[in-house]
PDB file of C-alpha atoms in Angstrom:
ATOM      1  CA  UNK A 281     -64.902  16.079 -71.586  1.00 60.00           C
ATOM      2  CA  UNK A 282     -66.531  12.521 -72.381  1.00 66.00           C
ATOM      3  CA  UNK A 283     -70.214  12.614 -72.907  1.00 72.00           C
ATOM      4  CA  UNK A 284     -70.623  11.131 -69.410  1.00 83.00           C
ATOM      5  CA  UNK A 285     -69.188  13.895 -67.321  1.00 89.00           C
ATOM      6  CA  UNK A 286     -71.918  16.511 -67.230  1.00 89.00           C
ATOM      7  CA  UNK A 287     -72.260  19.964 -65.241  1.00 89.00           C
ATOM      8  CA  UNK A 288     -75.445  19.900 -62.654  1.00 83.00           C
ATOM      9  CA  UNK A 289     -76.295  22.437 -59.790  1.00 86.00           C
ATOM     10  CA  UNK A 290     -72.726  23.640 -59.209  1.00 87.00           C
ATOM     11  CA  UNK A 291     -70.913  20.173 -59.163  1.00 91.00           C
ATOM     12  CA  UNK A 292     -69.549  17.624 -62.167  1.00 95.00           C
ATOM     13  CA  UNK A 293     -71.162  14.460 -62.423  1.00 96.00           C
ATOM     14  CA  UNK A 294     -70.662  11.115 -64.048  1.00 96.00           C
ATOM     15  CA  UNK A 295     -73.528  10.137 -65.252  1.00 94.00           C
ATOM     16  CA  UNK A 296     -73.914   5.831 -65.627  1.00 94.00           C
ATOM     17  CA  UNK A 297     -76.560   4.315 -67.458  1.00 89.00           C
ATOM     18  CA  UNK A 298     -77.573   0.938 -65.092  1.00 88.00           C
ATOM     19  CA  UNK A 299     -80.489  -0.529 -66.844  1.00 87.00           C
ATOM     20  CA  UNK A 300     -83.322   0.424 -69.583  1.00 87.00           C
ATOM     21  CA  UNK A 301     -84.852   3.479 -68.285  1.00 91.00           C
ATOM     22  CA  UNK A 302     -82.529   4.084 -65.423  1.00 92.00           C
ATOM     23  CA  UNK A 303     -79.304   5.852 -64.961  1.00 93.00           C
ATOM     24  CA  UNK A 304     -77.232   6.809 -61.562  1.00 95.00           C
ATOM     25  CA  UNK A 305     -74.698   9.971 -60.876  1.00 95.00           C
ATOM     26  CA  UNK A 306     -71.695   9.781 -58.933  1.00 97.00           C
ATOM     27  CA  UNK A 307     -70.781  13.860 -58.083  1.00 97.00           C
ATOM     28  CA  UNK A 308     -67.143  13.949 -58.614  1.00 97.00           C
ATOM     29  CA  UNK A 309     -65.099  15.853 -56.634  1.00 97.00           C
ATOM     30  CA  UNK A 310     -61.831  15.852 -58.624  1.00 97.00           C
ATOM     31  CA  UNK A 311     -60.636  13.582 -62.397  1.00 97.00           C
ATOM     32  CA  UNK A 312     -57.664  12.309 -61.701  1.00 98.00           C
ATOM     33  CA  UNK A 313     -57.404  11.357 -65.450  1.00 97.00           C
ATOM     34  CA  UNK A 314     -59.479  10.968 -68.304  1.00 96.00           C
ATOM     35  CA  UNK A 315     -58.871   9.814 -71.602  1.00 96.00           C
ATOM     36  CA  UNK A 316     -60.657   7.973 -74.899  1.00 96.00           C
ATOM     37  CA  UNK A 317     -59.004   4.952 -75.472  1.00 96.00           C
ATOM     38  CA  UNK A 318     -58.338   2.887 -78.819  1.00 95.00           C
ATOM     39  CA  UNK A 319     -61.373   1.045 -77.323  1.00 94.00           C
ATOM     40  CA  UNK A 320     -62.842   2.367 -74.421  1.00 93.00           C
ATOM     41  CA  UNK A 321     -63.431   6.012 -72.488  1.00 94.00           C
ATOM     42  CA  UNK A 322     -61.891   5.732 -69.134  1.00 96.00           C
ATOM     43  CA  UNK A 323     -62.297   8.366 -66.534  1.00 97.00           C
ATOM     44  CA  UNK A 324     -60.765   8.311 -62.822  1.00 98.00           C
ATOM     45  CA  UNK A 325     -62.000  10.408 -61.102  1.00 98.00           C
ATOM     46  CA  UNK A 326     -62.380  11.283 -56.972  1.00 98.00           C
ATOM     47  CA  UNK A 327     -66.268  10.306 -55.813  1.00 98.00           C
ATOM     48  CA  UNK A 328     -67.401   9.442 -52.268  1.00 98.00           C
ATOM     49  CA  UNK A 329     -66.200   6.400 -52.507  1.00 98.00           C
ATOM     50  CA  UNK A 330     -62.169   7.187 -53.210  1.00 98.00           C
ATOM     51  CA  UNK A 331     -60.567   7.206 -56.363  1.00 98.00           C
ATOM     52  CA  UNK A 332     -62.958   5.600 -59.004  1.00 98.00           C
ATOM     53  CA  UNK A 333     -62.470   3.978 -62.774  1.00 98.00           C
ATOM     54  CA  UNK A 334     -65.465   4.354 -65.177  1.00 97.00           C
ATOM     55  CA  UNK A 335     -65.049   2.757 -68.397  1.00 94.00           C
ATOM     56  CA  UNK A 336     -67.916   3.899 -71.220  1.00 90.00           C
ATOM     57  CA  UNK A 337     -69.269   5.970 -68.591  1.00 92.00           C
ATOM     58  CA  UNK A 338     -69.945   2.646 -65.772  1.00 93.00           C
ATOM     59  CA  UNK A 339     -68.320   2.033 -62.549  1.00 96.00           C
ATOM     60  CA  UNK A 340     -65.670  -0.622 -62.907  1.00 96.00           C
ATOM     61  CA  UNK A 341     -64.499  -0.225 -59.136  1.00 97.00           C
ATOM     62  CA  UNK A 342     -63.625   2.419 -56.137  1.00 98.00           C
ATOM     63  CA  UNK A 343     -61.546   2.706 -53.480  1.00 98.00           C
ATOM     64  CA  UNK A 344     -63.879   2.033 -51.059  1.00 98.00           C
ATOM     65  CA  UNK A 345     -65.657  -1.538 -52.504  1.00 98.00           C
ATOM     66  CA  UNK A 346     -63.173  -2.938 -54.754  1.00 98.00           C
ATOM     67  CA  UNK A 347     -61.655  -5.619 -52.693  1.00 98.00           C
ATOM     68  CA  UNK A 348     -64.951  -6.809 -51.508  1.00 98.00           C
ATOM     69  CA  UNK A 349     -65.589  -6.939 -56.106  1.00 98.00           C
ATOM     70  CA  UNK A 350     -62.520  -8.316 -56.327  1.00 98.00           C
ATOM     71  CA  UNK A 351     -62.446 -10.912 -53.342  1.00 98.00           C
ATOM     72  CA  UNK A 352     -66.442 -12.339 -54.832  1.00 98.00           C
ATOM     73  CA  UNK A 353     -64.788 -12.871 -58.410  1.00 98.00           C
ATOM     74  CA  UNK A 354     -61.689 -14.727 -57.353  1.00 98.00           C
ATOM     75  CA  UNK A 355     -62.157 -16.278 -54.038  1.00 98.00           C
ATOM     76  CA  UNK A 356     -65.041 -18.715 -55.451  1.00 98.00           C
ATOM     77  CA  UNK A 357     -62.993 -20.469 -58.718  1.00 98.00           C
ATOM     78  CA  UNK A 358     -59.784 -20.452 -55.940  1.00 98.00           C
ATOM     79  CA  UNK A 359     -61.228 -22.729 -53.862  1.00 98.00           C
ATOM     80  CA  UNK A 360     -63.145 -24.669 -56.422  1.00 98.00           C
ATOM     81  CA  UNK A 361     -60.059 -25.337 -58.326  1.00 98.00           C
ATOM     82  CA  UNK A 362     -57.868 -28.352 -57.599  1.00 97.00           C
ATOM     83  CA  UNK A 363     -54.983 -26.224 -58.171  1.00 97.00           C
ATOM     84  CA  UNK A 364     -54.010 -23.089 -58.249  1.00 97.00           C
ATOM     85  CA  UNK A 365     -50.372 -23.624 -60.363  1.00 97.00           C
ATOM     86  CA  UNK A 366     -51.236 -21.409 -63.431  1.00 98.00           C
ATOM     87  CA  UNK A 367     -54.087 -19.044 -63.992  1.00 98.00           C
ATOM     88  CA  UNK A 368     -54.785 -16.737 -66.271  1.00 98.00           C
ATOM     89  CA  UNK A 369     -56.495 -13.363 -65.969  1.00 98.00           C
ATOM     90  CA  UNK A 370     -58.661 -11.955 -69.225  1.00 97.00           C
ATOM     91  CA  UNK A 371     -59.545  -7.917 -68.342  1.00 97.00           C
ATOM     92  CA  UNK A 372     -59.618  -6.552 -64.919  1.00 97.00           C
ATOM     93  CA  UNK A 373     -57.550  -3.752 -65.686  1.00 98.00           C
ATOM     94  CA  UNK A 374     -56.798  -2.863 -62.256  1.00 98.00           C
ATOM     95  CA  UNK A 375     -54.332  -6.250 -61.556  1.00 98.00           C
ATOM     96  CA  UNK A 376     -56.189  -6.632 -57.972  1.00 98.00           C
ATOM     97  CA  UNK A 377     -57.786  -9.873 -59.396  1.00 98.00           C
ATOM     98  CA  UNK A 378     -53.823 -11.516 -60.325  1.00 98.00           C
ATOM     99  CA  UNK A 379     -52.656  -9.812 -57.009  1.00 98.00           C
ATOM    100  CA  UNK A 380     -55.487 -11.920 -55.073  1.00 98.00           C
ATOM    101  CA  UNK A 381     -54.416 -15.076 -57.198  1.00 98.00           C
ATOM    102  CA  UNK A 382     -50.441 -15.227 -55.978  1.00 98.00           C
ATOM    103  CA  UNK A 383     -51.130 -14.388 -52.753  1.00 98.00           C
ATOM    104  CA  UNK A 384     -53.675 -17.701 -52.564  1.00 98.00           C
ATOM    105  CA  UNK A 385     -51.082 -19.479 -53.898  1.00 98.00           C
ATOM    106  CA  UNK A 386     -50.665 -18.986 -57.769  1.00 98.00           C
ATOM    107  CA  UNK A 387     -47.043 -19.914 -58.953  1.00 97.00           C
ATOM    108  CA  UNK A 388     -48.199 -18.322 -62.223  1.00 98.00           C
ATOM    109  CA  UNK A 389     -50.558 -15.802 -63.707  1.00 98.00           C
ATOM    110  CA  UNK A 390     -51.300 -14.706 -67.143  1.00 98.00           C
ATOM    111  CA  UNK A 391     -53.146 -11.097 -67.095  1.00 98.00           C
ATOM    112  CA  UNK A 392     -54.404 -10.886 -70.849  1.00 98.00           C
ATOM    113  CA  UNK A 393     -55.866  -7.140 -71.302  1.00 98.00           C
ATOM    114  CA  UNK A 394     -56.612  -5.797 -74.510  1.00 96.00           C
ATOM    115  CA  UNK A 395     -56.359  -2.338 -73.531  1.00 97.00           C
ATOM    116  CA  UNK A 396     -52.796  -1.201 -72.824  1.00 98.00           C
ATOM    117  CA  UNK A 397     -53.416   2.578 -72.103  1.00 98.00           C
ATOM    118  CA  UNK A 398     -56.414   1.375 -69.468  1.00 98.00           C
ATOM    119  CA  UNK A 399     -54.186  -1.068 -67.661  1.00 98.00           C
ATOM    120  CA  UNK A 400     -51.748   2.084 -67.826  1.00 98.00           C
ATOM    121  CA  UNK A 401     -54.075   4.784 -66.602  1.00 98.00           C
ATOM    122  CA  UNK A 402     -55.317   2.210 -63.517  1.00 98.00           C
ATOM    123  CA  UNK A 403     -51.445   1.801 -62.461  1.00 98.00           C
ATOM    124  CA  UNK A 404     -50.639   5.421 -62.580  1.00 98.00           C
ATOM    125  CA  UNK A 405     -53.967   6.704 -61.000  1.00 98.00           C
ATOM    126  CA  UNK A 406     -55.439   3.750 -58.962  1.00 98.00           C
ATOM    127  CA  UNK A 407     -54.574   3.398 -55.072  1.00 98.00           C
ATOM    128  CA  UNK A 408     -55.302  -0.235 -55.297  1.00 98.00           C
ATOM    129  CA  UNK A 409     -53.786  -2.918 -58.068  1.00 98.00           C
ATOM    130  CA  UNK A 410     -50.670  -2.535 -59.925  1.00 98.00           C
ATOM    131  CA  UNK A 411     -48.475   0.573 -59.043  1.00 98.00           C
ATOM    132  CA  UNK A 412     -46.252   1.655 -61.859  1.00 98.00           C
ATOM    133  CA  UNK A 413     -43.310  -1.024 -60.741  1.00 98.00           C
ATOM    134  CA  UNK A 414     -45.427  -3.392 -59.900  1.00 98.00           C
ATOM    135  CA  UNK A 415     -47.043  -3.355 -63.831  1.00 98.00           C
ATOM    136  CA  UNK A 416     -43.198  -2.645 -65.276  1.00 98.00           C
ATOM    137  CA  UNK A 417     -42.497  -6.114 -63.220  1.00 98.00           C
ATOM    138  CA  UNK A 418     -45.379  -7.751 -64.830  1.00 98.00           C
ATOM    139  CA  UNK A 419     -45.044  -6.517 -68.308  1.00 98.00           C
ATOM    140  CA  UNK A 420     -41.176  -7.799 -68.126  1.00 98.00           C
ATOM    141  CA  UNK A 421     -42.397 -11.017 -66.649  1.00 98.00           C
ATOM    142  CA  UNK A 422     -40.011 -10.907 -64.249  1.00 97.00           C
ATOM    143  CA  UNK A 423     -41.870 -12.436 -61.075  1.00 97.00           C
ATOM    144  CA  UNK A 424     -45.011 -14.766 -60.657  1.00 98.00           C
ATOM    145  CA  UNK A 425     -47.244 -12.380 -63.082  1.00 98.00           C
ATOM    146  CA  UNK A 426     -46.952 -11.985 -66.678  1.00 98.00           C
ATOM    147  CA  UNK A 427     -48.771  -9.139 -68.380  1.00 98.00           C
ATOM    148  CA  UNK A 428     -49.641  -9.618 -71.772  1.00 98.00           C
ATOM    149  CA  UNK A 429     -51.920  -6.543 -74.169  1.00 98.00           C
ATOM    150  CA  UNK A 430     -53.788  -8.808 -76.528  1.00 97.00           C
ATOM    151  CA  UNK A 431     -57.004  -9.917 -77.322  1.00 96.00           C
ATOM    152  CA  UNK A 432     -58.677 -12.411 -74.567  1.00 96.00           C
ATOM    153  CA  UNK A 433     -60.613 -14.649 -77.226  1.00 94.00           C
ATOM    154  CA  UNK A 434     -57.585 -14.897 -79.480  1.00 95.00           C
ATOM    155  CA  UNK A 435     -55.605 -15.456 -76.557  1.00 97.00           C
ATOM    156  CA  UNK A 436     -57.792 -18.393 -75.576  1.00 96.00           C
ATOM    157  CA  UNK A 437     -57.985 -19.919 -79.015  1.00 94.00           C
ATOM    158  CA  UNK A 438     -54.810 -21.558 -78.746  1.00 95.00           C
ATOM    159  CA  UNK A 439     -54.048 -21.286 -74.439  1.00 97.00           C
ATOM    160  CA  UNK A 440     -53.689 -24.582 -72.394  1.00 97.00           C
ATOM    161  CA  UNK A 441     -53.231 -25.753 -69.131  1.00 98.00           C
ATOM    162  CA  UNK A 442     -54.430 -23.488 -66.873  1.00 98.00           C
ATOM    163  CA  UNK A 443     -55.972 -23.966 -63.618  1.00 98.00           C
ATOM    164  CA  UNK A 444     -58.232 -21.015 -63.233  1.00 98.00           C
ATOM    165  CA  UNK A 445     -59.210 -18.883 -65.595  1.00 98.00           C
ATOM    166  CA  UNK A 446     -60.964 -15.672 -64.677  1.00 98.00           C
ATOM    167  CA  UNK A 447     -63.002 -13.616 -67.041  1.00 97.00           C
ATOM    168  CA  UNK A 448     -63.877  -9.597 -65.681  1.00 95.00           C
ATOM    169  CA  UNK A 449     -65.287  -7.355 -67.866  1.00 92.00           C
ATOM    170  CA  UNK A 450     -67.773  -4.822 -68.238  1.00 85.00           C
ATOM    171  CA  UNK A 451     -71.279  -6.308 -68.786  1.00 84.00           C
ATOM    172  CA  UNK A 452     -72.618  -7.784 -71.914  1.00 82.00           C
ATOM    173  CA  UNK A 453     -74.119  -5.150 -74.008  1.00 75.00           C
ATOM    174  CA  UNK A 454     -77.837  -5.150 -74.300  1.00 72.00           C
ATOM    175  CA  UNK A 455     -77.634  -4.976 -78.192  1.00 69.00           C
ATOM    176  CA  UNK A 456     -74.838  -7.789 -78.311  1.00 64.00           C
ATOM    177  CA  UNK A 457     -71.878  -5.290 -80.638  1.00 69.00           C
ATOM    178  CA  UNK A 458     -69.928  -4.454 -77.991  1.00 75.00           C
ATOM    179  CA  UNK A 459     -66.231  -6.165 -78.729  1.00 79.00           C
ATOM    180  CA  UNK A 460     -66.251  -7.452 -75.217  1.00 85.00           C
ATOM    181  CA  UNK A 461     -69.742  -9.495 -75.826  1.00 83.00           C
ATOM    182  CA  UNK A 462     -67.959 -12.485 -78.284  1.00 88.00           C
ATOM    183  CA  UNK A 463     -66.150 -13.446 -74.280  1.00 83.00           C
ATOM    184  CA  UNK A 464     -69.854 -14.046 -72.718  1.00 89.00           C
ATOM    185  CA  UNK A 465     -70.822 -16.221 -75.553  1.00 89.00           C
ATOM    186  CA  UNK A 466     -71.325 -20.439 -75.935  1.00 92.00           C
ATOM    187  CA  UNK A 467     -68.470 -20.437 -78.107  1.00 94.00           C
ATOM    188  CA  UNK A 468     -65.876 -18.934 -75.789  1.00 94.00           C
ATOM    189  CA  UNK A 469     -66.928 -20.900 -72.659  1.00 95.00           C
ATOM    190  CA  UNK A 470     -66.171 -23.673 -75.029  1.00 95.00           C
ATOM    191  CA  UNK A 471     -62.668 -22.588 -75.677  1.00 96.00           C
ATOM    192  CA  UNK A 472     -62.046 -21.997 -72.104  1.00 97.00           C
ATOM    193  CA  UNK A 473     -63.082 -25.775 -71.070  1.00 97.00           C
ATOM    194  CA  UNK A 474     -60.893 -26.533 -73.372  1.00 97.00           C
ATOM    195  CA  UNK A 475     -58.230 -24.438 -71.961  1.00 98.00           C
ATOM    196  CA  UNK A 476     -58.034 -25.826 -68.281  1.00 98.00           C
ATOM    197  CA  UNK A 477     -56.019 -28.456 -66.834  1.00 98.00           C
ATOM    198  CA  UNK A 478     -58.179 -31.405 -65.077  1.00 98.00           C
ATOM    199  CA  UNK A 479     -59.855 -30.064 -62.128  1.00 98.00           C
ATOM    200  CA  UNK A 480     -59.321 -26.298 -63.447  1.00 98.00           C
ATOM    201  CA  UNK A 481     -62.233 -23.705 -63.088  1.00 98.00           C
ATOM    202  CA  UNK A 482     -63.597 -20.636 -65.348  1.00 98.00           C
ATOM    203  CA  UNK A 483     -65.141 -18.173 -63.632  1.00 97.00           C
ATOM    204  CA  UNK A 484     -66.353 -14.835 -64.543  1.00 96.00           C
ATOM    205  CA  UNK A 485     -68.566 -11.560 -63.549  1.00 95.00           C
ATOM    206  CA  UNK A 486     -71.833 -12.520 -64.471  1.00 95.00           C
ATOM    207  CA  UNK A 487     -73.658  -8.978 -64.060  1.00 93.00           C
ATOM    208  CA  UNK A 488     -76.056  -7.758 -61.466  1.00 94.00           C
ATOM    209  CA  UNK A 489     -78.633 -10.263 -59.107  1.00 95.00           C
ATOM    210  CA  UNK A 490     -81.145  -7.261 -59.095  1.00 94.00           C
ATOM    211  CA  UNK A 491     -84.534  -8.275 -60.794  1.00 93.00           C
ATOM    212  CA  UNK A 492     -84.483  -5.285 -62.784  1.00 92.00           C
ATOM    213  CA  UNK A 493     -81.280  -5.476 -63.324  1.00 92.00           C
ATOM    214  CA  UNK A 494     -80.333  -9.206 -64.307  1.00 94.00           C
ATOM    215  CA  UNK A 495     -80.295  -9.649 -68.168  1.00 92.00           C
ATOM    216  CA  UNK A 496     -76.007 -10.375 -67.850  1.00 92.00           C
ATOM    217  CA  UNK A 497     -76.912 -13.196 -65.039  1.00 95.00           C
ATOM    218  CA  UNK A 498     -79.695 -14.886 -66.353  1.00 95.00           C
ATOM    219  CA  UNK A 499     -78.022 -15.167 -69.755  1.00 93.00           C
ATOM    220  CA  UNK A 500     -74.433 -16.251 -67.911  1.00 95.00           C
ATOM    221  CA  UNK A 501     -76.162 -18.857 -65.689  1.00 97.00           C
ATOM    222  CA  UNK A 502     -78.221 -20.647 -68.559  1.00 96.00           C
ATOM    223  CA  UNK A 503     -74.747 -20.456 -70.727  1.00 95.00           C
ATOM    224  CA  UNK A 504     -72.997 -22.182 -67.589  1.00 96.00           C
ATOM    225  CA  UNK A 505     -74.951 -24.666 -66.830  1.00 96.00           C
ATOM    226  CA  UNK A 506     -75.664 -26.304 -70.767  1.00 96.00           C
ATOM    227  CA  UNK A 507     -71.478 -26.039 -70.955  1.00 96.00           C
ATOM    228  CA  UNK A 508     -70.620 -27.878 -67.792  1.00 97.00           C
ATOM    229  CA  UNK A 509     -71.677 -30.110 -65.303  1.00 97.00           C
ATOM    230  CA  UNK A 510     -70.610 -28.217 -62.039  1.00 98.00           C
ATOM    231  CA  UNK A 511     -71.656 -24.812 -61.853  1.00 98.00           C
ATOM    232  CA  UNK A 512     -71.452 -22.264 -58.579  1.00 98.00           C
ATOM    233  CA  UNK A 513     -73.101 -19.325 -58.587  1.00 98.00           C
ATOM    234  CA  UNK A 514     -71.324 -16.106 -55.742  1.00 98.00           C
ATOM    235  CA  UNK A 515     -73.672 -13.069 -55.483  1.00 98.00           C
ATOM    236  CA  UNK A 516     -71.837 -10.602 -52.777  1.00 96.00           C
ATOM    237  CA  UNK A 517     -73.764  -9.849 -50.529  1.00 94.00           C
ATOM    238  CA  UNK A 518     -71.744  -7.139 -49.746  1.00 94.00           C
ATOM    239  CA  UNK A 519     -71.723  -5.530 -53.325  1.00 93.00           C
ATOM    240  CA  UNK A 520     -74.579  -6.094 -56.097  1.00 93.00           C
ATOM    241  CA  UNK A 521     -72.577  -8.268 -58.479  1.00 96.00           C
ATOM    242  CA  UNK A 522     -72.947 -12.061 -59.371  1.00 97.00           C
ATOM    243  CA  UNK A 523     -70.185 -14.177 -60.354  1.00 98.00           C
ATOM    244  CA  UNK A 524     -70.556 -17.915 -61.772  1.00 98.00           C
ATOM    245  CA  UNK A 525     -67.573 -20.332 -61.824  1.00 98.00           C
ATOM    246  CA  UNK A 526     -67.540 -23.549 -63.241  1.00 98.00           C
ATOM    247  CA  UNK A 527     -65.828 -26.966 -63.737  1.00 98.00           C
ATOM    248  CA  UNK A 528     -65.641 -29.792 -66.748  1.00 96.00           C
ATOM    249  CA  UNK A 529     -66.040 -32.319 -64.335  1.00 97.00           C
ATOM    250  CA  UNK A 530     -68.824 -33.755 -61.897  1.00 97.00           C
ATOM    251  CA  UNK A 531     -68.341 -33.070 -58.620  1.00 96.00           C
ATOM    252  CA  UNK A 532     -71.178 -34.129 -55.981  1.00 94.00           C
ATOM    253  CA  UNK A 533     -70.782 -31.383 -53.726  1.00 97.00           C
ATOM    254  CA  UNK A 534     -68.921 -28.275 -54.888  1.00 97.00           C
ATOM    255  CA  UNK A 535     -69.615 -25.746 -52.094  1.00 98.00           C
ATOM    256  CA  UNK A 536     -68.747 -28.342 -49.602  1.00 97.00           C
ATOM    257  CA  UNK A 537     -65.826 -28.901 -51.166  1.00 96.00           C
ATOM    258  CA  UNK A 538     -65.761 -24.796 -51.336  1.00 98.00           C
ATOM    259  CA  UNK A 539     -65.932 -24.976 -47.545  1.00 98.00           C
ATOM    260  CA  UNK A 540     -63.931 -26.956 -47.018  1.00 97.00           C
ATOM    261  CA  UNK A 541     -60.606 -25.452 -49.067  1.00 97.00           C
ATOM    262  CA  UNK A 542     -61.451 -22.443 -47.454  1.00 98.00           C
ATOM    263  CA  UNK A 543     -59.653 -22.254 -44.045  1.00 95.00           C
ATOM    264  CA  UNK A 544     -56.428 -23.426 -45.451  1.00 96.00           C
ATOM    265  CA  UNK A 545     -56.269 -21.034 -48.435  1.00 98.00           C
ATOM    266  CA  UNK A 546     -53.336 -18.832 -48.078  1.00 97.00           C
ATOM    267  CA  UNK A 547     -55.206 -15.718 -48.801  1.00 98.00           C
ATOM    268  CA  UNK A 548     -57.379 -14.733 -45.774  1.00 97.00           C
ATOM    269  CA  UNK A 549     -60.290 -12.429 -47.616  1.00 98.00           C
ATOM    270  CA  UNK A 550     -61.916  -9.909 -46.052  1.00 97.00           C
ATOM    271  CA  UNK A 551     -65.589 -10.207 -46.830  1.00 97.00           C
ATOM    272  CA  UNK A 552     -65.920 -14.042 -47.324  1.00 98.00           C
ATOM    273  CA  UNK A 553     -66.040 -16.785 -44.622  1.00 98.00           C
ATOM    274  CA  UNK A 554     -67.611 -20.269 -44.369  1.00 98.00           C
ATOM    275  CA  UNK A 555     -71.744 -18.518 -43.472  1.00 98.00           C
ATOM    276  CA  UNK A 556     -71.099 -16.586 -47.001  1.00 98.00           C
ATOM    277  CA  UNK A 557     -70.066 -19.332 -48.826  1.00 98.00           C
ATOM    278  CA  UNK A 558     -73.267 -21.526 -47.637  1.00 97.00           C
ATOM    279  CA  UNK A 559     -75.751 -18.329 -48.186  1.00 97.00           C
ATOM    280  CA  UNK A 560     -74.455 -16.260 -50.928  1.00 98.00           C
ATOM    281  CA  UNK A 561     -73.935 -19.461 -53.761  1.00 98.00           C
ATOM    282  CA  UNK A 562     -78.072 -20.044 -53.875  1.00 97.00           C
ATOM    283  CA  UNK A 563     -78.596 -17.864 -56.745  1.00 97.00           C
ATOM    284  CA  UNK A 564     -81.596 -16.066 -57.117  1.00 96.00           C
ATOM    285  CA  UNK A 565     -85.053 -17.953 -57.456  1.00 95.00           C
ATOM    286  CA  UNK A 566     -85.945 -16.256 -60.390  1.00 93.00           C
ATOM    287  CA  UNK A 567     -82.243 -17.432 -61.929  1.00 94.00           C
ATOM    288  CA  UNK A 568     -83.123 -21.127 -60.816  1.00 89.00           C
ATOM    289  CA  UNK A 569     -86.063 -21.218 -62.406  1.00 81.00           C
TER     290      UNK A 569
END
């Protein structure tokens, strides 16, 4: 049993560290799977919110809240981009964020993942993302998505072309050693401007909005906005995640333009619409300085 499963009053619990000085417990009512990774634990496991995938002991998504995750971090850079021909996909283990993408219109998807057995575990286990064909289909490259078990910031070094390129992983680790932290820093949003097409749009999961909670945001944001000229900031106001997307280009009016793309869009989300695009891409007032 990983060191975040623990036995309390009768019931198993996973216990998540959130913040300095705070954790949270989700009482589990079955695990569906758990296993230690070549880089990561990963646990699914049956909470109150559905079938649920902890990585290193945090909540990566449930059944119940995952589209309204997923929707926040891919949504946003869809309708920001000026195209939506080739994207590419760096973690989100799951596949909902590359599902999201072809059915708004994506003729092409890269999912880069550097953990095979996760992606794996989410397709055999998850209700939502890649079932077991659907993965087979994308490891094969045999329709619009192409899965791909390598390293996202050697992946980037020498990648091209794409339109959108969406970054989810876990958050930035407070002491900076985590091997996920080198695809927060200055040097990889470089790579990735570098990466799109004209018009094309990086956009990633930028941590929590909370005040005591906000170290990943803050740090994202002031990252963002030295690298690029046209930054948009999406905290869901339905979940209690921020998400930042940005382009290598000036554009005068970026939500508008948001707006605007949004009732022709191909995918109809669930939990945004024109009043959450105007009120949930203010970001914080302590984030704006």
């Amino acid at each position: 049993m990983t060191q975040h499963l623990i036995e309390h009053d009768g019931h198993l619990w996973i216990d998540e560290p959130t913040t300095r000085g705070m954790r949270r417990l989700w009482r589990v009512e079955a695990v569906l799977h758990e296993e230690t990774t070549p880089f990561q634990d990963v646990v699914v496991a049956v909470t109150e919110q559905g079938a649920s995938l902890f990585c290193g002991g945090e909540r990566q998504s449930t059944d119940f809240s995952q589209l309204v995750y997923h929707e926040a971090l891919v949504i946003p850079p869809a309708l920001l981009a000026d195209r939506l021909d080739r994207c590419l996909v760096i973690g989100s283990s799951e596949g909902v964020a590359c599902q999201i993408l072809v059915a708004a219109g994506a003729q092409a998807v890269d999912h880069v993942d550097i953990d095979r057995r996760a992606v794996r575990i989410c397709a055999d286990h998850l209700p939502y993302g890649y079932t077991v064909a659907e993965l087979t289909a994308a490891e094969r490259a045999t329709g619009p998505i192409r899965m791909l078990y390598e390293d996202g910031y050697a992946f980037l070094e020498s990648a091209a072309g794409y339109d959108v390129i969406v970054v989810d992983l876990p958050d930035e680790s407070p002491e900076g050693d985590a091997q996920h932290d080198r695809l927060y820093g200055t040097e990889f949003l470089e790579m990735c401007r570098k990466a799109l097409a004209p018009g094309g749009v990086v956009s990633t999961q930028a941590g929590c909005m909370t005040m005591w909670r906000n170290d990943t945001l803050r740090r994202s944001w002031d990252r963002f906005t030295q690298a690029f000229p046209s930054v948009v900031y999406y905290g869901s106001d339905e979940h209690e995640w921020a998400f930042v997307s940005a382009r290598a280009d000036t554009l005068a009016d970026p939500v508008g333009q948001m707006r605007r793309r949004l009732a022709s869009l191909p995918y109809r989300p669930v939990s945004i619409d024109d009043a959450a695009l105007t009120g949930n891409t203010v970001p914080p007032r302590s984030i704006r300085g």
